[in-house]
Amino acid sequence: MLADLTADGVAGPEEVSLLEQAVSHRRWWCDQWPAGAVFVAGLLAQDIQDALLELRGRWPLCQVCDEMEPHALDVDPELGEDPYWVCPVTGEAVAAVGSLAGARR
């Protein structure tokens, strides 16, 4: 997640603190449900999206489709292994969570 925040230029102190809080919560969550550890990357992505929505608005914004209205990427699957950032308009997989730096921009 830090790589995605950095790739989008939003890895400031406040955002990193939000990430640290989310990691702490998910660490507790994994202690309670060890089999759920494979879902943590996607859950962290959603946690950060929710936290940033309150702080700065939708994140990360889609920059790969021709839709005129700004829209955030979704995490797919919502609860599953190997999550991707996906454009909700086109359904196109943009990048694996953690790999936004390599996405078309």
PDB file of N, CA and C in Angstrom:
ATOM      1  N   MET A   1       0.810  -1.186   0.000  1.00  0.00           N
ATOM      2  CA  MET A   1       0.000   0.000   0.000  1.00  0.00           C
ATOM      3  C   MET A   1       0.858   1.255   0.000  1.00  0.00           C
ATOM      4  N   LEU A   2       1.960   1.213   0.707  1.00  0.00           N
ATOM      5  CA  LEU A   2       2.830   2.386   0.718  1.00  0.00           C
ATOM      6  C   LEU A   2       3.331   2.693  -0.687  1.00  0.00           C
ATOM      7  N   ALA A   3       3.618   1.657  -1.462  1.00  0.00           N
ATOM      8  CA  ALA A   3       4.064   1.869  -2.843  1.00  0.00           C
ATOM      9  C   ALA A   3       2.974   2.554  -3.666  1.00  0.00           C
ATOM     10  N   ASP A   4       1.719   2.182  -3.459  1.00  0.00           N
ATOM     11  CA  ASP A   4       0.625   2.810  -4.206  1.00  0.00           C
ATOM     12  C   ASP A   4       0.419   4.254  -3.776  1.00  0.00           C
ATOM     13  N   LEU A   5       0.497   4.517  -2.480  1.00  0.00           N
ATOM     14  CA  LEU A   5       0.390   5.893  -1.999  1.00  0.00           C
ATOM     15  C   LEU A   5       1.515   6.749  -2.576  1.00  0.00           C
ATOM     16  N   THR A   6       2.717   6.197  -2.577  1.00  0.00           N
ATOM     17  CA  THR A   6       3.872   6.911  -3.110  1.00  0.00           C
ATOM     18  C   THR A   6       3.718   7.152  -4.607  1.00  0.00           C
ATOM     19  N   ALA A   7       3.270   6.141  -5.344  1.00  0.00           N
ATOM     20  CA  ALA A   7       3.099   6.270  -6.792  1.00  0.00           C
ATOM     21  C   ALA A   7       2.111   7.372  -7.143  1.00  0.00           C
ATOM     22  N   ASP A   8       1.148   7.584  -6.275  1.00  0.00           N
ATOM     23  CA  ASP A   8       0.120   8.592  -6.535  1.00  0.00           C
ATOM     24  C   ASP A   8       0.447   9.929  -5.867  1.00  0.00           C
ATOM     25  N   GLY A   9       1.606  10.020  -5.226  1.00  0.00           N
ATOM     26  CA  GLY A   9       2.036  11.270  -4.614  1.00  0.00           C
ATOM     27  C   GLY A   9       1.273  11.648  -3.360  1.00  0.00           C
ATOM     28  N   VAL A  10       0.714  10.660  -2.675  1.00  0.00           N
ATOM     29  CA  VAL A  10      -0.057  10.956  -1.466  1.00  0.00           C
ATOM     30  C   VAL A  10       0.488  10.219  -0.244  1.00  0.00           C
ATOM     31  N   ALA A  11       1.798  10.057  -0.178  1.00  0.00           N
ATOM     32  CA  ALA A  11       2.404   9.343   0.945  1.00  0.00           C
ATOM     33  C   ALA A  11       2.981  10.316   1.964  1.00  0.00           C
ATOM     34  N   GLY A  12       2.161  11.298   2.350  1.00  0.00           N
ATOM     35  CA  GLY A  12       2.588  12.250   3.365  1.00  0.00           C
ATOM     36  C   GLY A  12       2.455  11.647   4.756  1.00  0.00           C
ATOM     37  N   PRO A  13       2.883  12.392   5.765  1.00  0.00           N
ATOM     38  CA  PRO A  13       2.855  11.880   7.140  1.00  0.00           C
ATOM     39  C   PRO A  13       1.460  11.446   7.598  1.00  0.00           C
ATOM     40  N   GLU A  14       0.449  12.199   7.250  1.00  0.00           N
ATOM     41  CA  GLU A  14      -0.911  11.857   7.682  1.00  0.00           C
ATOM     42  C   GLU A  14      -1.385  10.560   7.025  1.00  0.00           C
ATOM     43  N   GLU A  15      -1.099  10.418   5.741  1.00  0.00           N
ATOM     44  CA  GLU A  15      -1.503   9.210   5.018  1.00  0.00           C
ATOM     45  C   GLU A  15      -0.743   7.980   5.513  1.00  0.00           C
ATOM     46  N   VAL A  16       0.544   8.144   5.793  1.00  0.00           N
ATOM     47  CA  VAL A  16       1.341   7.031   6.312  1.00  0.00           C
ATOM     48  C   VAL A  16       0.839   6.635   7.700  1.00  0.00           C
ATOM     49  N   SER A  17       0.446   7.609   8.503  1.00  0.00           N
ATOM     50  CA  SER A  17      -0.133   7.288   9.813  1.00  0.00           C
ATOM     51  C   SER A  17      -1.429   6.500   9.665  1.00  0.00           C
ATOM     52  N   LEU A  18      -2.254   6.875   8.685  1.00  0.00           N
ATOM     53  CA  LEU A  18      -3.482   6.121   8.421  1.00  0.00           C
ATOM     54  C   LEU A  18      -3.157   4.681   8.031  1.00  0.00           C
ATOM     55  N   LEU A  19      -2.129   4.534   7.218  1.00  0.00           N
ATOM     56  CA  LEU A  19      -1.712   3.196   6.813  1.00  0.00           C
ATOM     57  C   LEU A  19      -1.221   2.398   8.017  1.00  0.00           C
ATOM     58  N   GLU A  20      -0.421   3.018   8.867  1.00  0.00           N
ATOM     59  CA  GLU A  20       0.065   2.325  10.060  1.00  0.00           C
ATOM     60  C   GLU A  20      -1.091   1.882  10.958  1.00  0.00           C
ATOM     61  N   GLN A  21      -2.101   2.724  11.095  1.00  0.00           N
ATOM     62  CA  GLN A  21      -3.279   2.356  11.888  1.00  0.00           C
ATOM     63  C   GLN A  21      -4.004   1.168  11.263  1.00  0.00           C
ATOM     64  N   ALA A  22      -4.154   1.203   9.942  1.00  0.00           N
ATOM     65  CA  ALA A  22      -4.841   0.110   9.246  1.00  0.00           C
ATOM     66  C   ALA A  22      -4.054  -1.193   9.386  1.00  0.00           C
ATOM     67  N   VAL A  23      -2.731  -1.122   9.264  1.00  0.00           N
ATOM     68  CA  VAL A  23      -1.897  -2.317   9.412  1.00  0.00           C
ATOM     69  C   VAL A  23      -2.034  -2.877  10.827  1.00  0.00           C
ATOM     70  N   SER A  24      -2.048  -2.005  11.808  1.00  0.00           N
ATOM     71  CA  SER A  24      -2.201  -2.446  13.189  1.00  0.00           C
ATOM     72  C   SER A  24      -3.539  -3.163  13.385  1.00  0.00           C
ATOM     73  N   HIS A  25      -4.580  -2.596  12.840  1.00  0.00           N
ATOM     74  CA  HIS A  25      -5.905  -3.227  12.942  1.00  0.00           C
ATOM     75  C   HIS A  25      -5.924  -4.573  12.229  1.00  0.00           C
ATOM     76  N   ARG A  26      -5.351  -4.636  11.041  1.00  0.00           N
ATOM     77  CA  ARG A  26      -5.364  -5.900  10.285  1.00  0.00           C
ATOM     78  C   ARG A  26      -4.449  -6.938  10.927  1.00  0.00           C
ATOM     79  N   ARG A  27      -3.417  -6.506  11.617  1.00  0.00           N
ATOM     80  CA  ARG A  27      -2.578  -7.452  12.351  1.00  0.00           C
ATOM     81  C   ARG A  27      -3.419  -8.124  13.434  1.00  0.00           C
ATOM     82  N   TRP A  28      -4.205  -7.339  14.163  1.00  0.00           N
ATOM     83  CA  TRP A  28      -5.113  -7.894  15.168  1.00  0.00           C
ATOM     84  C   TRP A  28      -6.117  -8.828  14.494  1.00  0.00           C
ATOM     85  N   TRP A  29      -6.650  -8.393  13.364  1.00  0.00           N
ATOM     86  CA  TRP A  29      -7.641  -9.170  12.619  1.00  0.00           C
ATOM     87  C   TRP A  29      -7.048 -10.527  12.219  1.00  0.00           C
ATOM     88  N   CYS A  30      -5.803 -10.553  11.769  1.00  0.00           N
ATOM     89  CA  CYS A  30      -5.139 -11.807  11.386  1.00  0.00           C
ATOM     90  C   CYS A  30      -4.882 -12.698  12.593  1.00  0.00           C
ATOM     91  N   ASP A  31      -4.622 -12.088  13.727  1.00  0.00           N
ATOM     92  CA  ASP A  31      -4.467 -12.893  14.944  1.00  0.00           C
ATOM     93  C   ASP A  31      -5.761 -13.628  15.274  1.00  0.00           C
ATOM     94  N   GLN A  32      -6.881 -12.982  14.994  1.00  0.00           N
ATOM     95  CA  GLN A  32      -8.179 -13.582  15.272  1.00  0.00           C
ATOM     96  C   GLN A  32      -8.579 -14.616  14.216  1.00  0.00           C
ATOM     97  N   TRP A  33      -8.133 -14.403  12.988  1.00  0.00           N
ATOM     98  CA  TRP A  33      -8.509 -15.279  11.873  1.00  0.00           C
ATOM     99  C   TRP A  33      -7.276 -15.508  10.990  1.00  0.00           C
ATOM    100  N   PRO A  34      -6.355 -16.372  11.390  1.00  0.00           N
ATOM    101  CA  PRO A  34      -5.105 -16.578  10.652  1.00  0.00           C
ATOM    102  C   PRO A  34      -5.306 -16.958   9.187  1.00  0.00           C
ATOM    103  N   ALA A  35      -6.342 -17.695   8.885  1.00  0.00           N
ATOM    104  CA  ALA A  35      -6.584 -18.081   7.487  1.00  0.00           C
ATOM    105  C   ALA A  35      -6.916 -16.872   6.619  1.00  0.00           C
ATOM    106  N   GLY A  36      -7.305 -15.775   7.236  1.00  0.00           N
ATOM    107  CA  GLY A  36      -7.648 -14.571   6.483  1.00  0.00           C
ATOM    108  C   GLY A  36      -6.457 -13.734   6.065  1.00  0.00           C
ATOM    109  N   ALA A  37      -5.260 -14.146   6.438  1.00  0.00           N
ATOM    110  CA  ALA A  37      -4.064 -13.370   6.101  1.00  0.00           C
ATOM    111  C   ALA A  37      -3.910 -13.152   4.597  1.00  0.00           C
ATOM    112  N   VAL A  38      -4.379 -14.087   3.793  1.00  0.00           N
ATOM    113  CA  VAL A  38      -4.253 -13.945   2.334  1.00  0.00           C
ATOM    114  C   VAL A  38      -5.120 -12.810   1.795  1.00  0.00           C
ATOM    115  N   PHE A  39      -6.049 -12.312   2.611  1.00  0.00           N
ATOM    116  CA  PHE A  39      -6.947 -11.248   2.175  1.00  0.00           C
ATOM    117  C   PHE A  39      -6.476  -9.856   2.598  1.00  0.00           C
ATOM    118  N   VAL A  40      -5.402  -9.791   3.349  1.00  0.00           N
ATOM    119  CA  VAL A  40      -4.997  -8.533   3.967  1.00  0.00           C
ATOM    120  C   VAL A  40      -4.664  -7.440   2.948  1.00  0.00           C
ATOM    121  N   ALA A  41      -4.006  -7.745   1.868  1.00  0.00           N
ATOM    122  CA  ALA A  41      -3.630  -6.700   0.896  1.00  0.00           C
ATOM    123  C   ALA A  41      -4.867  -5.967   0.377  1.00  0.00           C
ATOM    124  N   GLY A  42      -5.870  -6.696  -0.016  1.00  0.00           N
ATOM    125  CA  GLY A  42      -7.090  -6.067  -0.519  1.00  0.00           C
ATOM    126  C   GLY A  42      -7.839  -5.320   0.562  1.00  0.00           C
ATOM    127  N   LEU A  43      -7.859  -5.869   1.755  1.00  0.00           N
ATOM    128  CA  LEU A  43      -8.536  -5.202   2.863  1.00  0.00           C
ATOM    129  C   LEU A  43      -7.820  -3.915   3.254  1.00  0.00           C
ATOM    130  N   LEU A  44      -6.485  -3.940   3.249  1.00  0.00           N
ATOM    131  CA  LEU A  44      -5.737  -2.712   3.528  1.00  0.00           C
ATOM    132  C   LEU A  44      -6.024  -1.649   2.468  1.00  0.00           C
ATOM    133  N   ALA A  45      -6.088  -2.065   1.217  1.00  0.00           N
ATOM    134  CA  ALA A  45      -6.391  -1.118   0.140  1.00  0.00           C
ATOM    135  C   ALA A  45      -7.750  -0.464   0.385  1.00  0.00           C
ATOM    136  N   GLN A  46      -8.727  -1.259   0.760  1.00  0.00           N
ATOM    137  CA  GLN A  46     -10.053  -0.706   1.033  1.00  0.00           C
ATOM    138  C   GLN A  46     -10.046   0.170   2.286  1.00  0.00           C
ATOM    139  N   ASP A  47      -9.299  -0.246   3.311  1.00  0.00           N
ATOM    140  CA  ASP A  47      -9.188   0.566   4.523  1.00  0.00           C
ATOM    141  C   ASP A  47      -8.629   1.949   4.200  1.00  0.00           C
ATOM    142  N   ILE A  48      -7.581   1.974   3.391  1.00  0.00           N
ATOM    143  CA  ILE A  48      -6.942   3.249   3.036  1.00  0.00           C
ATOM    144  C   ILE A  48      -7.873   4.086   2.163  1.00  0.00           C
ATOM    145  N   GLN A  49      -8.566   3.442   1.226  1.00  0.00           N
ATOM    146  CA  GLN A  49      -9.538   4.185   0.418  1.00  0.00           C
ATOM    147  C   GLN A  49     -10.568   4.868   1.313  1.00  0.00           C
ATOM    148  N   ASP A  50     -11.100   4.133   2.270  1.00  0.00           N
ATOM    149  CA  ASP A  50     -12.111   4.691   3.170  1.00  0.00           C
ATOM    150  C   ASP A  50     -11.540   5.842   3.998  1.00  0.00           C
ATOM    151  N   ALA A  51     -10.337   5.656   4.522  1.00  0.00           N
ATOM    152  CA  ALA A  51      -9.718   6.699   5.342  1.00  0.00           C
ATOM    153  C   ALA A  51      -9.412   7.941   4.518  1.00  0.00           C
ATOM    154  N   LEU A  52      -8.913   7.745   3.296  1.00  0.00           N
ATOM    155  CA  LEU A  52      -8.576   8.894   2.450  1.00  0.00           C
ATOM    156  C   LEU A  52      -9.815   9.601   1.923  1.00  0.00           C
ATOM    157  N   LEU A  53     -10.909   8.890   1.781  1.00  0.00           N
ATOM    158  CA  LEU A  53     -12.148   9.518   1.332  1.00  0.00           C
ATOM    159  C   LEU A  53     -12.528  10.640   2.297  1.00  0.00           C
ATOM    160  N   GLU A  54     -12.394  10.392   3.572  1.00  0.00           N
ATOM    161  CA  GLU A  54     -12.702  11.404   4.573  1.00  0.00           C
ATOM    162  C   GLU A  54     -11.656  12.514   4.598  1.00  0.00           C
ATOM    163  N   LEU A  55     -10.413  12.164   4.322  1.00  0.00           N
ATOM    164  CA  LEU A  55      -9.303  13.115   4.431  1.00  0.00           C
ATOM    165  C   LEU A  55      -9.148  13.993   3.190  1.00  0.00           C
ATOM    166  N   ARG A  56      -9.201  13.369   1.993  1.00  0.00           N
ATOM    167  CA  ARG A  56      -8.883  14.110   0.777  1.00  0.00           C
ATOM    168  C   ARG A  56      -9.770  13.803  -0.416  1.00  0.00           C
ATOM    169  N   GLY A  57     -10.664  12.839  -0.276  1.00  0.00           N
ATOM    170  CA  GLY A  57     -11.551  12.500  -1.392  1.00  0.00           C
ATOM    171  C   GLY A  57     -11.220  11.133  -1.963  1.00  0.00           C
ATOM    172  N   ARG A  58     -11.825  10.832  -3.079  1.00  0.00           N
ATOM    173  CA  ARG A  58     -11.652   9.504  -3.685  1.00  0.00           C
ATOM    174  C   ARG A  58     -10.193   9.251  -4.060  1.00  0.00           C
ATOM    175  N   TRP A  59      -9.783   7.994  -3.852  1.00  0.00           N
ATOM    176  CA  TRP A  59      -8.412   7.582  -4.168  1.00  0.00           C
ATOM    177  C   TRP A  59      -8.393   6.086  -4.395  1.00  0.00           C
ATOM    178  N   PRO A  60      -7.573   5.602  -5.297  1.00  0.00           N
ATOM    179  CA  PRO A  60      -6.843   6.306  -6.350  1.00  0.00           C
ATOM    180  C   PRO A  60      -7.783   6.595  -7.512  1.00  0.00           C
ATOM    181  N   LEU A  61      -7.595   7.725  -8.138  1.00  0.00           N
ATOM    182  CA  LEU A  61      -8.440   8.070  -9.275  1.00  0.00           C
ATOM    183  C   LEU A  61      -8.012   7.289 -10.508  1.00  0.00           C
ATOM    184  N   CYS A  62      -8.998   6.873 -11.278  1.00  0.00           N
ATOM    185  CA  CYS A  62      -8.740   6.159 -12.530  1.00  0.00           C
ATOM    186  C   CYS A  62      -8.175   7.131 -13.554  1.00  0.00           C
ATOM    187  N   GLN A  63      -7.121   6.701 -14.201  1.00  0.00           N
ATOM    188  CA  GLN A  63      -6.516   7.515 -15.247  1.00  0.00           C
ATOM    189  C   GLN A  63      -6.307   6.696 -16.509  1.00  0.00           C
ATOM    190  N   VAL A  64      -7.066   5.616 -16.652  1.00  0.00           N
ATOM    191  CA  VAL A  64      -6.863   4.755 -17.812  1.00  0.00           C
ATOM    192  C   VAL A  64      -8.056   4.712 -18.762  1.00  0.00           C
ATOM    193  N   CYS A  65      -9.212   5.204 -18.327  1.00  0.00           N
ATOM    194  CA  CYS A  65     -10.366   5.145 -19.234  1.00  0.00           C
ATOM    195  C   CYS A  65     -10.723   6.552 -19.709  1.00  0.00           C
ATOM    196  N   ASP A  66     -11.618   6.617 -20.657  1.00  0.00           N
ATOM    197  CA  ASP A  66     -11.988   7.889 -21.263  1.00  0.00           C
ATOM    198  C   ASP A  66     -13.170   8.559 -20.581  1.00  0.00           C
ATOM    199  N   GLU A  67     -13.633   8.010 -19.478  1.00  0.00           N
ATOM    200  CA  GLU A  67     -14.759   8.587 -18.742  1.00  0.00           C
ATOM    201  C   GLU A  67     -14.383  10.003 -18.303  1.00  0.00           C
ATOM    202  N   MET A  68     -15.272  10.949 -18.533  1.00  0.00           N
ATOM    203  CA  MET A  68     -14.994  12.348 -18.202  1.00  0.00           C
ATOM    204  C   MET A  68     -15.130  12.631 -16.705  1.00  0.00           C
ATOM    205  N   GLU A  69     -16.010  11.927 -16.040  1.00  0.00           N
ATOM    206  CA  GLU A  69     -16.233  12.129 -14.606  1.00  0.00           C
ATOM    207  C   GLU A  69     -15.140  11.412 -13.809  1.00  0.00           C
ATOM    208  N   PRO A  70     -14.411  12.132 -12.939  1.00  0.00           N
ATOM    209  CA  PRO A  70     -13.393  11.456 -12.129  1.00  0.00           C
ATOM    210  C   PRO A  70     -14.026  10.364 -11.258  1.00  0.00           C
ATOM    211  N   HIS A  71     -13.356   9.248 -11.192  1.00  0.00           N
ATOM    212  CA  HIS A  71     -13.856   8.143 -10.383  1.00  0.00           C
ATOM    213  C   HIS A  71     -12.672   7.355  -9.832  1.00  0.00           C
ATOM    214  N   ALA A  72     -12.896   6.785  -8.657  1.00  0.00           N
ATOM    215  CA  ALA A  72     -11.846   6.002  -8.002  1.00  0.00           C
ATOM    216  C   ALA A  72     -11.843   4.585  -8.552  1.00  0.00           C
ATOM    217  N   LEU A  73     -10.681   3.971  -8.481  1.00  0.00           N
ATOM    218  CA  LEU A  73     -10.564   2.557  -8.816  1.00  0.00           C
ATOM    219  C   LEU A  73     -11.155   1.726  -7.678  1.00  0.00           C
ATOM    220  N   ASP A  74     -11.630   0.556  -8.018  1.00  0.00           N
ATOM    221  CA  ASP A  74     -12.144  -0.386  -7.034  1.00  0.00           C
ATOM    222  C   ASP A  74     -11.111  -1.483  -6.793  1.00  0.00           C
ATOM    223  N   VAL A  75     -11.215  -2.147  -5.655  1.00  0.00           N
ATOM    224  CA  VAL A  75     -10.395  -3.312  -5.361  1.00  0.00           C
ATOM    225  C   VAL A  75     -11.195  -4.550  -5.744  1.00  0.00           C
ATOM    226  N   ASP A  76     -10.583  -5.409  -6.532  1.00  0.00           N
ATOM    227  CA  ASP A  76     -11.249  -6.638  -6.959  1.00  0.00           C
ATOM    228  C   ASP A  76     -10.276  -7.800  -6.837  1.00  0.00           C
ATOM    229  N   PRO A  77     -10.634  -8.865  -6.169  1.00  0.00           N
ATOM    230  CA  PRO A  77     -11.913  -9.079  -5.492  1.00  0.00           C
ATOM    231  C   PRO A  77     -11.955  -8.311  -4.181  1.00  0.00           C
ATOM    232  N   GLU A  78     -13.171  -8.015  -3.722  1.00  0.00           N
ATOM    233  CA  GLU A  78     -13.311  -7.281  -2.468  1.00  0.00           C
ATOM    234  C   GLU A  78     -12.757  -8.072  -1.298  1.00  0.00           C
ATOM    235  N   LEU A  79     -12.924  -9.373  -1.329  1.00  0.00           N
ATOM    236  CA  LEU A  79     -12.369 -10.240  -0.300  1.00  0.00           C
ATOM    237  C   LEU A  79     -11.818 -11.474  -1.003  1.00  0.00           C
ATOM    238  N   GLY A  80     -10.541 -11.410  -1.332  1.00  0.00           N
ATOM    239  CA  GLY A  80      -9.921 -12.520  -2.039  1.00  0.00           C
ATOM    240  C   GLY A  80      -8.428 -12.322  -2.143  1.00  0.00           C
ATOM    241  N   GLU A  81      -7.801 -13.304  -2.707  1.00  0.00           N
ATOM    242  CA  GLU A  81      -6.354 -13.260  -2.896  1.00  0.00           C
ATOM    243  C   GLU A  81      -6.010 -12.465  -4.148  1.00  0.00           C
ATOM    244  N   ASP A  82      -4.789 -11.977  -4.210  1.00  0.00           N
ATOM    245  CA  ASP A  82      -4.243 -11.284  -5.382  1.00  0.00           C
ATOM    246  C   ASP A  82      -5.158 -10.164  -5.868  1.00  0.00           C
ATOM    247  N   PRO A  83      -5.429  -9.157  -5.029  1.00  0.00           N
ATOM    248  CA  PRO A  83      -6.330  -8.075  -5.424  1.00  0.00           C
ATOM    249  C   PRO A  83      -5.719  -7.149  -6.473  1.00  0.00           C
ATOM    250  N   TYR A  84      -6.582  -6.612  -7.298  1.00  0.00           N
ATOM    251  CA  TYR A  84      -6.219  -5.665  -8.347  1.00  0.00           C
ATOM    252  C   TYR A  84      -7.003  -4.380  -8.183  1.00  0.00           C
ATOM    253  N   TRP A  85      -6.416  -3.281  -8.648  1.00  0.00           N
ATOM    254  CA  TRP A  85      -7.148  -2.035  -8.824  1.00  0.00           C
ATOM    255  C   TRP A  85      -7.864  -2.167 -10.162  1.00  0.00           C
ATOM    256  N   VAL A  86      -9.160  -1.937 -10.173  1.00  0.00           N
ATOM    257  CA  VAL A  86      -9.980  -2.135 -11.361  1.00  0.00           C
ATOM    258  C   VAL A  86     -10.817  -0.890 -11.611  1.00  0.00           C
ATOM    259  N   CYS A  87     -10.918  -0.490 -12.876  1.00  0.00           N
ATOM    260  CA  CYS A  87     -11.781   0.623 -13.254  1.00  0.00           C
ATOM    261  C   CYS A  87     -13.232   0.148 -13.172  1.00  0.00           C
ATOM    262  N   PRO A  88     -14.068   0.829 -12.374  1.00  0.00           N
ATOM    263  CA  PRO A  88     -15.455   0.393 -12.249  1.00  0.00           C
ATOM    264  C   PRO A  88     -16.297   0.696 -13.484  1.00  0.00           C
ATOM    265  N   VAL A  89     -15.808   1.579 -14.358  1.00  0.00           N
ATOM    266  CA  VAL A  89     -16.543   1.937 -15.572  1.00  0.00           C
ATOM    267  C   VAL A  89     -16.317   0.892 -16.663  1.00  0.00           C
ATOM    268  N   THR A  90     -15.048   0.549 -16.891  1.00  0.00           N
ATOM    269  CA  THR A  90     -14.718  -0.378 -17.986  1.00  0.00           C
ATOM    270  C   THR A  90     -14.532  -1.810 -17.517  1.00  0.00           C
ATOM    271  N   GLY A  91     -14.283  -1.986 -16.217  1.00  0.00           N
ATOM    272  CA  GLY A  91     -13.986  -3.316 -15.687  1.00  0.00           C
ATOM    273  C   GLY A  91     -12.552  -3.740 -15.947  1.00  0.00           C
ATOM    274  N   GLU A  92     -11.749  -2.840 -16.487  1.00  0.00           N
ATOM    275  CA  GLU A  92     -10.353  -3.153 -16.811  1.00  0.00           C
ATOM    276  C   GLU A  92      -9.489  -3.192 -15.556  1.00  0.00           C
ATOM    277  N   ALA A  93      -8.699  -4.249 -15.423  1.00  0.00           N
ATOM    278  CA  ALA A  93      -7.725  -4.335 -14.340  1.00  0.00           C
ATOM    279  C   ALA A  93      -6.601  -3.362 -14.660  1.00  0.00           C
ATOM    280  N   VAL A  94      -6.331  -2.440 -13.746  1.00  0.00           N
ATOM    281  CA  VAL A  94      -5.344  -1.392 -13.961  1.00  0.00           C
ATOM    282  C   VAL A  94      -3.971  -1.824 -13.456  1.00  0.00           C
ATOM    283  N   ALA A  95      -3.936  -2.369 -12.247  1.00  0.00           N
ATOM    284  CA  ALA A  95      -2.665  -2.795 -11.639  1.00  0.00           C
ATOM    285  C   ALA A  95      -2.976  -3.644 -10.426  1.00  0.00           C
ATOM    286  N   ALA A  96      -2.054  -4.510 -10.089  1.00  0.00           N
ATOM    287  CA  ALA A  96      -2.178  -5.244  -8.832  1.00  0.00           C
ATOM    288  C   ALA A  96      -2.060  -4.246  -7.690  1.00  0.00           C
ATOM    289  N   VAL A  97      -2.768  -4.498  -6.602  1.00  0.00           N
ATOM    290  CA  VAL A  97      -2.611  -3.661  -5.418  1.00  0.00           C
ATOM    291  C   VAL A  97      -1.130  -3.700  -5.031  1.00  0.00           C
ATOM    292  N   GLY A  98      -0.561  -2.517  -4.853  1.00  0.00           N
ATOM    293  CA  GLY A  98       0.859  -2.394  -4.561  1.00  0.00           C
ATOM    294  C   GLY A  98       1.706  -2.078  -5.786  1.00  0.00           C
ATOM    295  N   SER A  99       1.058  -2.044  -6.966  1.00  0.00           N
ATOM    296  CA  SER A  99       1.795  -1.859  -8.221  1.00  0.00           C
ATOM    297  C   SER A  99       1.266  -0.709  -9.069  1.00  0.00           C
ATOM    298  N   LEU A 100       0.667   0.298  -8.453  1.00  0.00           N
ATOM    299  CA  LEU A 100       0.148   1.416  -9.227  1.00  0.00           C
ATOM    300  C   LEU A 100       1.222   2.147 -10.027  1.00  0.00           C
ATOM    301  N   ALA A 101       2.447   2.128  -9.540  1.00  0.00           N
ATOM    302  CA  ALA A 101       3.531   2.820 -10.233  1.00  0.00           C
ATOM    303  C   ALA A 101       3.719   2.295 -11.652  1.00  0.00           C
ATOM    304  N   GLY A 102       3.398   1.046 -11.888  1.00  0.00           N
ATOM    305  CA  GLY A 102       3.571   0.469 -13.217  1.00  0.00           C
ATOM    306  C   GLY A 102       2.341   0.568 -14.098  1.00  0.00           C
ATOM    307  N   ALA A 103       1.271   1.192 -13.596  1.00  0.00           N
ATOM    308  CA  ALA A 103       0.018   1.298 -14.367  1.00  0.00           C
ATOM    309  C   ALA A 103       0.140   2.397 -15.412  1.00  0.00           C
ATOM    310  N   ARG A 104      -0.647   2.255 -16.480  1.00  0.00           N
ATOM    311  CA  ARG A 104      -0.724   3.335 -17.480  1.00  0.00           C
ATOM    312  C   ARG A 104      -1.252   4.573 -16.789  1.00  0.00           C
ATOM    313  N   ARG A 105      -0.586   5.668 -16.991  1.00  0.00           N
ATOM    314  CA  ARG A 105      -1.031   6.935 -16.378  1.00  0.00           C
ATOM    315  C   ARG A 105      -1.111   7.998 -17.424  1.00  0.00           C
TER     316      ARG A 105
END
